[in-house]
mmCIF file of C-alpha atoms (C1' of nucleotides) in Angstrom:
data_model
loop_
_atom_site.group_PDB
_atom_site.id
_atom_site.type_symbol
_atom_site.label_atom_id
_atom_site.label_comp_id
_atom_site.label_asym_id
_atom_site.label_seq_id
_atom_site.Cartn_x
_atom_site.Cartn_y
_atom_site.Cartn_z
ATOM 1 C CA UNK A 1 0.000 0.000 0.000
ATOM 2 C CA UNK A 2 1.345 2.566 1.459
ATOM 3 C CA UNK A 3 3.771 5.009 -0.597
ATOM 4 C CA UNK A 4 4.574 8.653 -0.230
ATOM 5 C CA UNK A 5 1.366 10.281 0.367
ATOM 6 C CA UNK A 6 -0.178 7.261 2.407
ATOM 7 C CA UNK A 7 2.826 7.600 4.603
ATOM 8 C CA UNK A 8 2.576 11.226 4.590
ATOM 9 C CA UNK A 9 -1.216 11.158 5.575
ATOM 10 C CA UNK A 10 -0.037 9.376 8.587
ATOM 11 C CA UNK A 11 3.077 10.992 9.637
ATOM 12 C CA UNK A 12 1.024 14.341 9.741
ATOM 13 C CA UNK A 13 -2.191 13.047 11.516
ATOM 14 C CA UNK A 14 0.226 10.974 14.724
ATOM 15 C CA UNK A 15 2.126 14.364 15.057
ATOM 16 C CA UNK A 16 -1.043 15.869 15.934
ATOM 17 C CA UNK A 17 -1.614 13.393 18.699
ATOM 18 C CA UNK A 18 1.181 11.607 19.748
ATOM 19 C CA UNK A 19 3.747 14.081 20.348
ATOM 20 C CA UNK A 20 4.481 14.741 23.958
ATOM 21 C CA UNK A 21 2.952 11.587 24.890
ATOM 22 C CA UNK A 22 5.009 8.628 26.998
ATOM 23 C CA UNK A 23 5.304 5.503 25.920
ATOM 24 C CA UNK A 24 4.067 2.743 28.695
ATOM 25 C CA UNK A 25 4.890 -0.109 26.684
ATOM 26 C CA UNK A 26 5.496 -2.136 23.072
ATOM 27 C CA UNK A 27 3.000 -5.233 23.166
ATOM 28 C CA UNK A 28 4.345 -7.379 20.407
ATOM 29 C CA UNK A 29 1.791 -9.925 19.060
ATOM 30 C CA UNK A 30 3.785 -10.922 16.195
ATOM 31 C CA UNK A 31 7.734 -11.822 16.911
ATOM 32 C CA UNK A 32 8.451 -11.619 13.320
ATOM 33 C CA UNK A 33 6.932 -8.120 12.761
ATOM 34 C CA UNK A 34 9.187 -6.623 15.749
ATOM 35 C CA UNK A 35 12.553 -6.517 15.822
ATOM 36 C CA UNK A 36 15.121 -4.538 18.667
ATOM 37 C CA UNK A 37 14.442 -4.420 22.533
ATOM 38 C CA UNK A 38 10.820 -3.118 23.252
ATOM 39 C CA UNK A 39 12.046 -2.157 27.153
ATOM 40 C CA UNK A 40 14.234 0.877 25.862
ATOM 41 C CA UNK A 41 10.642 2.372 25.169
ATOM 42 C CA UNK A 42 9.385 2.445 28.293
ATOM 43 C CA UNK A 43 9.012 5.497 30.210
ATOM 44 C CA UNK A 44 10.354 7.707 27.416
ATOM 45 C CA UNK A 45 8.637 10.583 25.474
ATOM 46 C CA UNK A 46 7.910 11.232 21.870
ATOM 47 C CA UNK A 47 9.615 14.229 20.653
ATOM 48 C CA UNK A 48 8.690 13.764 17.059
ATOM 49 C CA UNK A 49 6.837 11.807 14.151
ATOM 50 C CA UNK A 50 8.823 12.314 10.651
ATOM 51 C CA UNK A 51 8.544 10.080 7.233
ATOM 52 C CA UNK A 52 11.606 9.612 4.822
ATOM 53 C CA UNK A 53 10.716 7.524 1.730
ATOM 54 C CA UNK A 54 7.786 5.214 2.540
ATOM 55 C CA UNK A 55 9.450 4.675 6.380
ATOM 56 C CA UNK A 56 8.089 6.454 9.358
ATOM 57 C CA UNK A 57 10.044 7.080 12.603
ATOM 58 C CA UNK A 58 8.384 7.955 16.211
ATOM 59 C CA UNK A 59 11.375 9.946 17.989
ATOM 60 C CA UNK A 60 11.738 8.706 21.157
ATOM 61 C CA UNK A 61 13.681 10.918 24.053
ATOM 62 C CA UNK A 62 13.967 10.471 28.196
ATOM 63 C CA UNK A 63 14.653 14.304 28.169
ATOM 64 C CA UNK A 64 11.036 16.210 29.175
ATOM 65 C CA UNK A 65 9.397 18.445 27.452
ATOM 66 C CA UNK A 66 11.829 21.228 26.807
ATOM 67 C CA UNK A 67 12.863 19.061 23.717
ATOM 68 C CA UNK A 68 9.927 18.808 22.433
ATOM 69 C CA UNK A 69 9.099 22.163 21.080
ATOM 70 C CA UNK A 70 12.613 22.222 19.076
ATOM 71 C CA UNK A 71 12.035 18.610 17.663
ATOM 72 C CA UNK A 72 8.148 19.562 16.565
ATOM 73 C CA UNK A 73 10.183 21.876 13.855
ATOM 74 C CA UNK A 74 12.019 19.488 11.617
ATOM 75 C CA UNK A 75 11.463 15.966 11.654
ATOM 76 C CA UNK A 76 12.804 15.087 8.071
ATOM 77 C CA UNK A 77 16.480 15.322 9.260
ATOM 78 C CA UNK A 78 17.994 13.379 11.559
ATOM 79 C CA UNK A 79 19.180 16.880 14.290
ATOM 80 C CA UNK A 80 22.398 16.979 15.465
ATOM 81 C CA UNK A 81 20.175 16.846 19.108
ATOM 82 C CA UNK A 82 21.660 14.414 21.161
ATOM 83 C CA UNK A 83 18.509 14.108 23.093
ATOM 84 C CA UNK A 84 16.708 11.738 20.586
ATOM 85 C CA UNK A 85 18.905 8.689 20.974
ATOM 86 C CA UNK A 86 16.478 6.499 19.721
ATOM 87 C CA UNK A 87 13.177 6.077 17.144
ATOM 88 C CA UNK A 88 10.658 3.536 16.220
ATOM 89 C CA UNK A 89 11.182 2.851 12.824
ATOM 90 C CA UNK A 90 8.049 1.082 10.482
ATOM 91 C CA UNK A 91 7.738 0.089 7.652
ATOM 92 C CA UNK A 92 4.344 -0.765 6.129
ATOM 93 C CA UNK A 93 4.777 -2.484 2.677
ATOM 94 C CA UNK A 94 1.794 -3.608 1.167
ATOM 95 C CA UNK A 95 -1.061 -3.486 3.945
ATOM 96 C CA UNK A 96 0.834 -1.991 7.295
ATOM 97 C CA UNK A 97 -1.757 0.355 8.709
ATOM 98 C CA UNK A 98 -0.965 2.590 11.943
ATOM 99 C CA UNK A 99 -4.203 3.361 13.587
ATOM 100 C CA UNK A 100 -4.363 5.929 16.960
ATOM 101 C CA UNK A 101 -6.941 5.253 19.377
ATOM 102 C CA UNK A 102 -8.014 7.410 22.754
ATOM 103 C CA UNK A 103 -10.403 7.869 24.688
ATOM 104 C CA UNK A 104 -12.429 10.836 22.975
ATOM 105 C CA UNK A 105 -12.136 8.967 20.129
ATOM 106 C CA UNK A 106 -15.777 7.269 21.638
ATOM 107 C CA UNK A 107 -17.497 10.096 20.601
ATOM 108 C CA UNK A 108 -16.817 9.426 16.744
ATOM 109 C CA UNK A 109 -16.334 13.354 14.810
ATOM 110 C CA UNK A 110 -18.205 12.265 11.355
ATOM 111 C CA UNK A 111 -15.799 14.104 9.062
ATOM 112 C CA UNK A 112 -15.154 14.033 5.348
ATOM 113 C CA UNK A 113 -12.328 13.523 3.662
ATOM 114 C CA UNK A 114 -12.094 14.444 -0.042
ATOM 115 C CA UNK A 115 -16.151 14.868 0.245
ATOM 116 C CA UNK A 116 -16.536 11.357 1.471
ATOM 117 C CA UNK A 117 -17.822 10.050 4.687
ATOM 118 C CA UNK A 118 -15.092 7.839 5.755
ATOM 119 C CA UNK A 119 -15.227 4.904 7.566
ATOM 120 C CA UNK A 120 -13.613 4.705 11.101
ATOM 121 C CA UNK A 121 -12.201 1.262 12.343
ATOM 122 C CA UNK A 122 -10.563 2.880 15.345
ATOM 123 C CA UNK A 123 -13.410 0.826 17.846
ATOM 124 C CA UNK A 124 -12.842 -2.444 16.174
ATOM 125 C CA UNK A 125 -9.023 -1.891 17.559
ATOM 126 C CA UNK A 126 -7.272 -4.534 17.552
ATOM 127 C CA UNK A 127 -8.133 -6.983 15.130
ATOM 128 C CA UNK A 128 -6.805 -10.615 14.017
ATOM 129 C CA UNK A 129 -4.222 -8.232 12.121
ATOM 130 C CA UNK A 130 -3.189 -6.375 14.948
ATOM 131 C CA UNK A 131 0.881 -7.411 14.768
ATOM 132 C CA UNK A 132 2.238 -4.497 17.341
ATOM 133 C CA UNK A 133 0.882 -2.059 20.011
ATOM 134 C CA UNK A 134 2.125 1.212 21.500
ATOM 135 C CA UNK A 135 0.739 2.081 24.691
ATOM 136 C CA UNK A 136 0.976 5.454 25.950
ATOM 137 C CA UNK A 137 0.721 6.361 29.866
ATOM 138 C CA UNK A 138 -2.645 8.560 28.913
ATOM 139 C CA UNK A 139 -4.092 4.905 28.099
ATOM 140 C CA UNK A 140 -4.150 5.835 24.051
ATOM 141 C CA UNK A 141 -3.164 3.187 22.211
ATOM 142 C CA UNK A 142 -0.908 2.888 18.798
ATOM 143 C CA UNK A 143 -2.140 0.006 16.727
ATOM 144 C CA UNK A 144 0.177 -1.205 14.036
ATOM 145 C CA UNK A 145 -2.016 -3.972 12.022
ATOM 146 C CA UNK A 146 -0.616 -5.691 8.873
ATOM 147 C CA UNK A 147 -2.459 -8.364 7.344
ATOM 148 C CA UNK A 148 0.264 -9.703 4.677
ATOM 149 C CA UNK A 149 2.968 -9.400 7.640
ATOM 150 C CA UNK A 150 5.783 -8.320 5.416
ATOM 151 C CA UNK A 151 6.091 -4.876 7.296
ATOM 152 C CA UNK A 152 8.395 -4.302 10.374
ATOM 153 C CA UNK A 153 8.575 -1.985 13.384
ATOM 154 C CA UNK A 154 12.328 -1.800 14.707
ATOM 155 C CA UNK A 155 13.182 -0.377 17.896
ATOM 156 C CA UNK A 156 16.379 1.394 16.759
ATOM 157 C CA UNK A 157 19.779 3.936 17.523
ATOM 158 C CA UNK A 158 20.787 6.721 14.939
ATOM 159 C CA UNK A 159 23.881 5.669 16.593
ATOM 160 C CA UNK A 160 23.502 2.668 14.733
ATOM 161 C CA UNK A 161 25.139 2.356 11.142
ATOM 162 C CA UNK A 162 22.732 -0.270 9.963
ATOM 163 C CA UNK A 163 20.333 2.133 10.635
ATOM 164 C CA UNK A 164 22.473 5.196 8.700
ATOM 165 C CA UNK A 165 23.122 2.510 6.133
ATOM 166 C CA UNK A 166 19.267 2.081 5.226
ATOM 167 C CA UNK A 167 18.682 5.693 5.078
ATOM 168 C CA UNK A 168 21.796 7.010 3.574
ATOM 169 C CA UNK A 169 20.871 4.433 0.347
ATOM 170 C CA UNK A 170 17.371 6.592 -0.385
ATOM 171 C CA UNK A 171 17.239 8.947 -3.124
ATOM 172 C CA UNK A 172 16.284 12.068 -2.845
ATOM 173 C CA UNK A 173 12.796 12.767 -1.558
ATOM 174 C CA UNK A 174 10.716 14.599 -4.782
ATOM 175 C CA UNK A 175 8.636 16.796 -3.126
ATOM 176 C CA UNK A 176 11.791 19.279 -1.552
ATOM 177 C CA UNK A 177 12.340 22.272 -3.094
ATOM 178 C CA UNK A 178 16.390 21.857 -3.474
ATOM 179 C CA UNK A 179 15.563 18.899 -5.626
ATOM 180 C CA UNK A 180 15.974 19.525 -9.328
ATOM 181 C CA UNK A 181 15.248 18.247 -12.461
ATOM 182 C CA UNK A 182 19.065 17.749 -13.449
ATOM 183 C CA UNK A 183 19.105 15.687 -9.919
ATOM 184 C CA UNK A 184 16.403 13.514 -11.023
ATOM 185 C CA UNK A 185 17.982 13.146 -14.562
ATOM 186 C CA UNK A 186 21.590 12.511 -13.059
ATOM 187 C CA UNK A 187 19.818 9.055 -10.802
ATOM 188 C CA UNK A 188 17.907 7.832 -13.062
ATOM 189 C CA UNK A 189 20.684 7.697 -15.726
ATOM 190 C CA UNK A 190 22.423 5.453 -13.399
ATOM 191 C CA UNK A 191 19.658 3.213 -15.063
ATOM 192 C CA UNK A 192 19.637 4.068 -18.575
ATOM 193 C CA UNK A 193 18.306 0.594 -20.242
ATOM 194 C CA UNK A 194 15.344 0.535 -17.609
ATOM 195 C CA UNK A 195 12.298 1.273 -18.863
ATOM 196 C CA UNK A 196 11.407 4.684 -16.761
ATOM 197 C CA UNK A 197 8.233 3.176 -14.879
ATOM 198 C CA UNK A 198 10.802 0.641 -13.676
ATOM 199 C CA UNK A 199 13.889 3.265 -12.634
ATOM 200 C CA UNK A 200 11.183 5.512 -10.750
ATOM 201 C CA UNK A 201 10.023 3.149 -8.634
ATOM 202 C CA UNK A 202 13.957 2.672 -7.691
ATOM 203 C CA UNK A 203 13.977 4.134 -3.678
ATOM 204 C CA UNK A 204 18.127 5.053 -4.215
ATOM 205 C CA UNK A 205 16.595 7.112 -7.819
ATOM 206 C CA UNK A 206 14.300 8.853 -5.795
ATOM 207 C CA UNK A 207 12.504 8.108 -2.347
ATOM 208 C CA UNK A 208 8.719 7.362 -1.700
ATOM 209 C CA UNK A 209 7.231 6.235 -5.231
ATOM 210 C CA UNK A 210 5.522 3.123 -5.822
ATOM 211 C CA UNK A 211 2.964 1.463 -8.056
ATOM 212 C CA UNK A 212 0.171 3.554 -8.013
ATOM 213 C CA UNK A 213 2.083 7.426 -8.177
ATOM 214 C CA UNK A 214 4.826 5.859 -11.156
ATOM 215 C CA UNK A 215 1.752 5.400 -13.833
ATOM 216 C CA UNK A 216 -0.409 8.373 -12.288
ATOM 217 C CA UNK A 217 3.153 10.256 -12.954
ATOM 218 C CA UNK A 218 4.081 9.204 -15.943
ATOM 219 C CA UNK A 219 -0.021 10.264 -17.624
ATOM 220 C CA UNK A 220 0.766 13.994 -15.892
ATOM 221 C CA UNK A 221 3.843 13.818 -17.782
ATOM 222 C CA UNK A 222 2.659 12.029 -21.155
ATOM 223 C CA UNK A 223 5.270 9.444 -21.201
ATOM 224 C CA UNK A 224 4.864 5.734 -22.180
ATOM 225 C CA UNK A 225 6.405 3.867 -19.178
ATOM 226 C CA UNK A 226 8.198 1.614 -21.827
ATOM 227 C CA UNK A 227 10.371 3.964 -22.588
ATOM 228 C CA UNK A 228 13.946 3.648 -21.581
ATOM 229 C CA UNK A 229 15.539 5.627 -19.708
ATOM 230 C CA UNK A 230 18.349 6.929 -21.712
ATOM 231 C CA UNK A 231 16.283 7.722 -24.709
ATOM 232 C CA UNK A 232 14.380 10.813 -22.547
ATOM 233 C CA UNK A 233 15.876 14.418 -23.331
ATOM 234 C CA UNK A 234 15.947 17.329 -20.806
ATOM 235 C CA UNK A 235 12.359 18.121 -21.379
ATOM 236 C CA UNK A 236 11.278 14.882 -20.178
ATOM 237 C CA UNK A 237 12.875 14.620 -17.191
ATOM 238 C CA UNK A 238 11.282 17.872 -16.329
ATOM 239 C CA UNK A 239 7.998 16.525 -17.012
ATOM 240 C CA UNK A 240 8.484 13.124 -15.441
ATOM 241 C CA UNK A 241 9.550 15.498 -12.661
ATOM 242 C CA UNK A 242 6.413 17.437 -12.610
ATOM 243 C CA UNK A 243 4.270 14.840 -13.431
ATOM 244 C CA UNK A 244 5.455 13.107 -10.446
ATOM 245 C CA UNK A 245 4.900 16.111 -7.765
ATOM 246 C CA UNK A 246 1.533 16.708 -9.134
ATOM 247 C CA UNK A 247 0.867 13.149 -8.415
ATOM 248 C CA UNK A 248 1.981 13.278 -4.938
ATOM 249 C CA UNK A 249 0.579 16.084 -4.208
ATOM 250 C CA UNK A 250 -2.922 15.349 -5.411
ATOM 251 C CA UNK A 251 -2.348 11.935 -3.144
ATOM 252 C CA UNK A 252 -1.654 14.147 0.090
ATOM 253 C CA UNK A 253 -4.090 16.634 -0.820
ATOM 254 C CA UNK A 254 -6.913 13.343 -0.554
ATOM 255 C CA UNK A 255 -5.828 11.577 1.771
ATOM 256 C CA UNK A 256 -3.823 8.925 0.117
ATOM 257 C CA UNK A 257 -4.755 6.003 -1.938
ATOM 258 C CA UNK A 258 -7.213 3.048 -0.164
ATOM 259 C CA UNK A 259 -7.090 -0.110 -2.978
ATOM 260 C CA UNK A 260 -8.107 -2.134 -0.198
ATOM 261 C CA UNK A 261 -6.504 -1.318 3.064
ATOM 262 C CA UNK A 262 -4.928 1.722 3.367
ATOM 263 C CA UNK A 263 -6.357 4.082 6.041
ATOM 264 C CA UNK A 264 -4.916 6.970 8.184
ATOM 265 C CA UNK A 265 -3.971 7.226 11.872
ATOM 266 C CA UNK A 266 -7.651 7.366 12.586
ATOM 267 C CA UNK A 267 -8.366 4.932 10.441
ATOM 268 C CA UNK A 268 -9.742 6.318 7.737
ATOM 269 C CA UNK A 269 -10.020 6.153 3.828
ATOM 270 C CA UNK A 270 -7.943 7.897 1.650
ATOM 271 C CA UNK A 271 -9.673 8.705 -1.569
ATOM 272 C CA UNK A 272 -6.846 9.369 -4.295
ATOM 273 C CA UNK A 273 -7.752 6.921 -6.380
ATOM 274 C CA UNK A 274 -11.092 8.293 -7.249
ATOM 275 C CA UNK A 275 -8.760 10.786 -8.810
ATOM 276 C CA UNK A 276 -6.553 8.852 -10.475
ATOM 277 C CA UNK A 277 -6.260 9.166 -14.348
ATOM 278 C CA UNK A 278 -4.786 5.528 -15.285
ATOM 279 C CA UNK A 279 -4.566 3.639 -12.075
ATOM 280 C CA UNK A 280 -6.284 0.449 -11.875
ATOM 281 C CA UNK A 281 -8.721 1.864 -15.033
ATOM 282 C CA UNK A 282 -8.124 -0.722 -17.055
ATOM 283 C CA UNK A 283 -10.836 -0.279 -20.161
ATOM 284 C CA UNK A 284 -12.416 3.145 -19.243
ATOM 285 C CA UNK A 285 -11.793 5.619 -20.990
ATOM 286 C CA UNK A 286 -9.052 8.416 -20.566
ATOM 287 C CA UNK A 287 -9.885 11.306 -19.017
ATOM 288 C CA UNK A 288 -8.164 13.554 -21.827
ATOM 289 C CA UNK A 289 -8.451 12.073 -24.788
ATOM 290 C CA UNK A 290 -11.405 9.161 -24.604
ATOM 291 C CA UNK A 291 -9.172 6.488 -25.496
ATOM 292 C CA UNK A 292 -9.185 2.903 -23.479
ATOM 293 C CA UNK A 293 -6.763 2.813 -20.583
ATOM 294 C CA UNK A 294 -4.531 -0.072 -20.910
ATOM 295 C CA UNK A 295 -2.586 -2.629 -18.471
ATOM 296 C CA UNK A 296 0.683 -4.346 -19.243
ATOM 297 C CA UNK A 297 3.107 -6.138 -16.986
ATOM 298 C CA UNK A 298 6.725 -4.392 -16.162
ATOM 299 C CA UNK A 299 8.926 -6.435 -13.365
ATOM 300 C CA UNK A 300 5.807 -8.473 -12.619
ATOM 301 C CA UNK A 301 3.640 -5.866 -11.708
ATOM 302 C CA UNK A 302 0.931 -3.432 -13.950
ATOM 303 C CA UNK A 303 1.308 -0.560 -14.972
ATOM 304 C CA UNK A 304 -1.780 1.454 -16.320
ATOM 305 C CA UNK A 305 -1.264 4.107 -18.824
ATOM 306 C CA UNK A 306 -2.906 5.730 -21.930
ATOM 307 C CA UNK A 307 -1.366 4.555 -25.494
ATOM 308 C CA UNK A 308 -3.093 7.348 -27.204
ATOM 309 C CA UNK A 309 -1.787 10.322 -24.600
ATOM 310 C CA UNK A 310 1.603 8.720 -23.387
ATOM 311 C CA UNK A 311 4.503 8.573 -26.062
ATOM 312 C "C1'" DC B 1 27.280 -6.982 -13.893
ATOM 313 C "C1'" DA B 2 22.071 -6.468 -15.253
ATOM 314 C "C1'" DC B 3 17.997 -8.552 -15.236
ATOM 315 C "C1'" DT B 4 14.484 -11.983 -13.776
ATOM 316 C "C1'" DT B 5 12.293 -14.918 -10.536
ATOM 317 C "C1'" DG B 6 11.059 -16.328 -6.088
ATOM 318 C "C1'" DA B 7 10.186 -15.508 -1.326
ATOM 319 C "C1'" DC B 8 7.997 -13.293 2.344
ATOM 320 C "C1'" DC B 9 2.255 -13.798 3.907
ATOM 321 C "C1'" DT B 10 -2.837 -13.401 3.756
ATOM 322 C "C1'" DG B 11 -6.903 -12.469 1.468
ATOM 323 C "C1'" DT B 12 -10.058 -11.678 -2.393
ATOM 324 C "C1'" DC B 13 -11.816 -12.211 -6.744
ATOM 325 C "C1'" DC B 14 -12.573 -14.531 -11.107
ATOM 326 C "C1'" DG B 15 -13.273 -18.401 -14.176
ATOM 327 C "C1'" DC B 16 -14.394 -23.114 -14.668
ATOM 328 C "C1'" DT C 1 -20.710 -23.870 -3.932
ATOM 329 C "C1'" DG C 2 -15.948 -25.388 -4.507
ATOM 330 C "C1'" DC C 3 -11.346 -25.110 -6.039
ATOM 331 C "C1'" DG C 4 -7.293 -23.487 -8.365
ATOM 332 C "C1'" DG C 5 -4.913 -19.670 -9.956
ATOM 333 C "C1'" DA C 6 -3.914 -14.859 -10.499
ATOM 334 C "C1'" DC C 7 -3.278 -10.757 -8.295
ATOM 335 C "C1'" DA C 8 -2.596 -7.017 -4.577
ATOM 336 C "C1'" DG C 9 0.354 -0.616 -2.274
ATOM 337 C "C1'" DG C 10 7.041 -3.316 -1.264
ATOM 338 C "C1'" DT C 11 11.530 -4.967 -0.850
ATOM 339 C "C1'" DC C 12 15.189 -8.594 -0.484
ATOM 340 C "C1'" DA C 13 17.951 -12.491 -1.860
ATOM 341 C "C1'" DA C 14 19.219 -15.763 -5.002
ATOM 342 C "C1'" DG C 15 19.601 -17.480 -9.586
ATOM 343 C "C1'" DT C 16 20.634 -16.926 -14.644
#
DNA sequence: CACTTGACCTGTCCGC
DNA sequence: TGCGGACAGGTCAAGT
């Protein structure tokens, strides 16, 4: 599931809520889904939620709340602040969900998201998927759920190289400023034979993309995702470029993408996809030009474009 | 080396 | 209705 946006959607909602609160304890209900020592946790304060590709870390700190003020600011970079020794680092893959839970939650807000009610699951927490839990001294409750259990929470040290190691390897992430065109065009023609579906989905090319974003890019930027890499000139890489921030963007802007079991830290829907121009529209017709929508196979999984729009 | 396939898991949907 | 197979947002490791 979960890329950029879907990440995104639930970095910002748990630094709304979570921030300031102590962590009680780390109930692990699946072994394989946790891996790191759960008892560093205890009794130690979250000083900030951040995202970098499709990971999310939980800043953990003993230090009280002075910290916490300074770490709200900027979670994206890992601060020179020796007070946050430590994070909680997940990773949701294909159907990781992080759902928050408190006690006012009971009196369910109806709100709308994208124009659409949205469905709440936060008071059928946990469920058979439930794989982790994060208990906070307030008696809130962190649910990480995953049904496919390839996704991971790790209790980790920045000290830790394996830790620098796995972040140091991500590209760029596409939705800062600093980050060029000529960037993206100098990683991906570190992969000049793959096709450029293939090479954006690469997380060391640039960070956070995944199935659904690389063909809703690639329409915004009318390019066939066959198309190799080193055949693109200058003004394609600044449309693949574009295309792709107006991609993520629109995914932020609705929540994120819900195939079938993405939701947000209050467990709602994201509704993305009702937006999207190619994904998963196999046989309807194209939004621009009225042709068919059409599905091939690239690395073993689809990608959904339009042959008439996309060259 | 680059590229492909399989593995990790569970669930749903589709065709016979 | 049942059963087998394909497929699903992601990433590794191993094989060719």
């Amino acid at each position: 599931m979960p890329e950029l946006p879907e990440v995104e959607t639930i970095k910002l909602g748990l630094q709304r809520k979570i921030v300031g609160l102590t962590i009680k304890k780390i109930q692990v209900l699946n072994p394989k889904t946790f891996q790191g020592d759960e008892k560093l946790t205890e009794g130690k304060q979250v000083v900030g939620v951040w995202r970098r590709a499709k990971m999310l870390g939980i800043d953990i700190s003993s230090r009280q709340s002075s910290a916490i003020s300074h770490q709200k600011k900027n979670q994206k970079s890992l601060t020179a602040d020796d007070s946050v020794l430590m994070t909680i680092l997940f990773h949701l893959k294909m159907t990781g969900q992080l759902v928050y839970v408190d006690k006012s939650d009971k009196q369910k807000e109806k709100r709308l998201i994208g124009g659409h009610p949205t469905e709440d699951m936060r008071d059928t927490m946990p469920n058979s998927h439930t794989r982790v839990i994060l208990e906070f001294s307030d008696q809130s409750k962190l649910y990480f759920n995953d049904q496919r259990k390839f996704g991971w929470v790790k209790v980790v040290s920045y000290q830790s190289s394996a830790v620098r190691q796995l972040l140091e390897k991500l590209g760029p992430e596409p939705l800062e400023k600093e980050f060029s065109w000529e960037n993206l065009k100098a990683n991906l023609l570190r992969h000049k034979s793959q096709p450029i579906k293939v090479a954006i989905m690469d997380q060391s090319v640039i960070a956070g993309v995944g199935n659904i974003y690389a063909s809703e890019s690639l329409f915004n930027a009318k390019i066939d995702p066959r198309r190799k890499v080193g055949e693109l000139t200058d003004s394609d890489f600044k449309d693949v470029l574009k295309g792709l921030r107006e991609a993520l963007t629109m995914g932020i802007k609705h929540g994120g993408s819900s195939r079938a079991h993405f939701v947000n830290s209050e467990g709602k829907k994201g509704y993305f996809l009702d937006y999207a121009n190619v994904y998963g529209k196999v046989g309807y017709l194209c939004n621009k030009c009225k042709g068919k929508v059409e599905k091939i196979t690239q690395v073993g999984r689809g990608t959904y474009y339009c042959p008439n729009c996309q060259h």
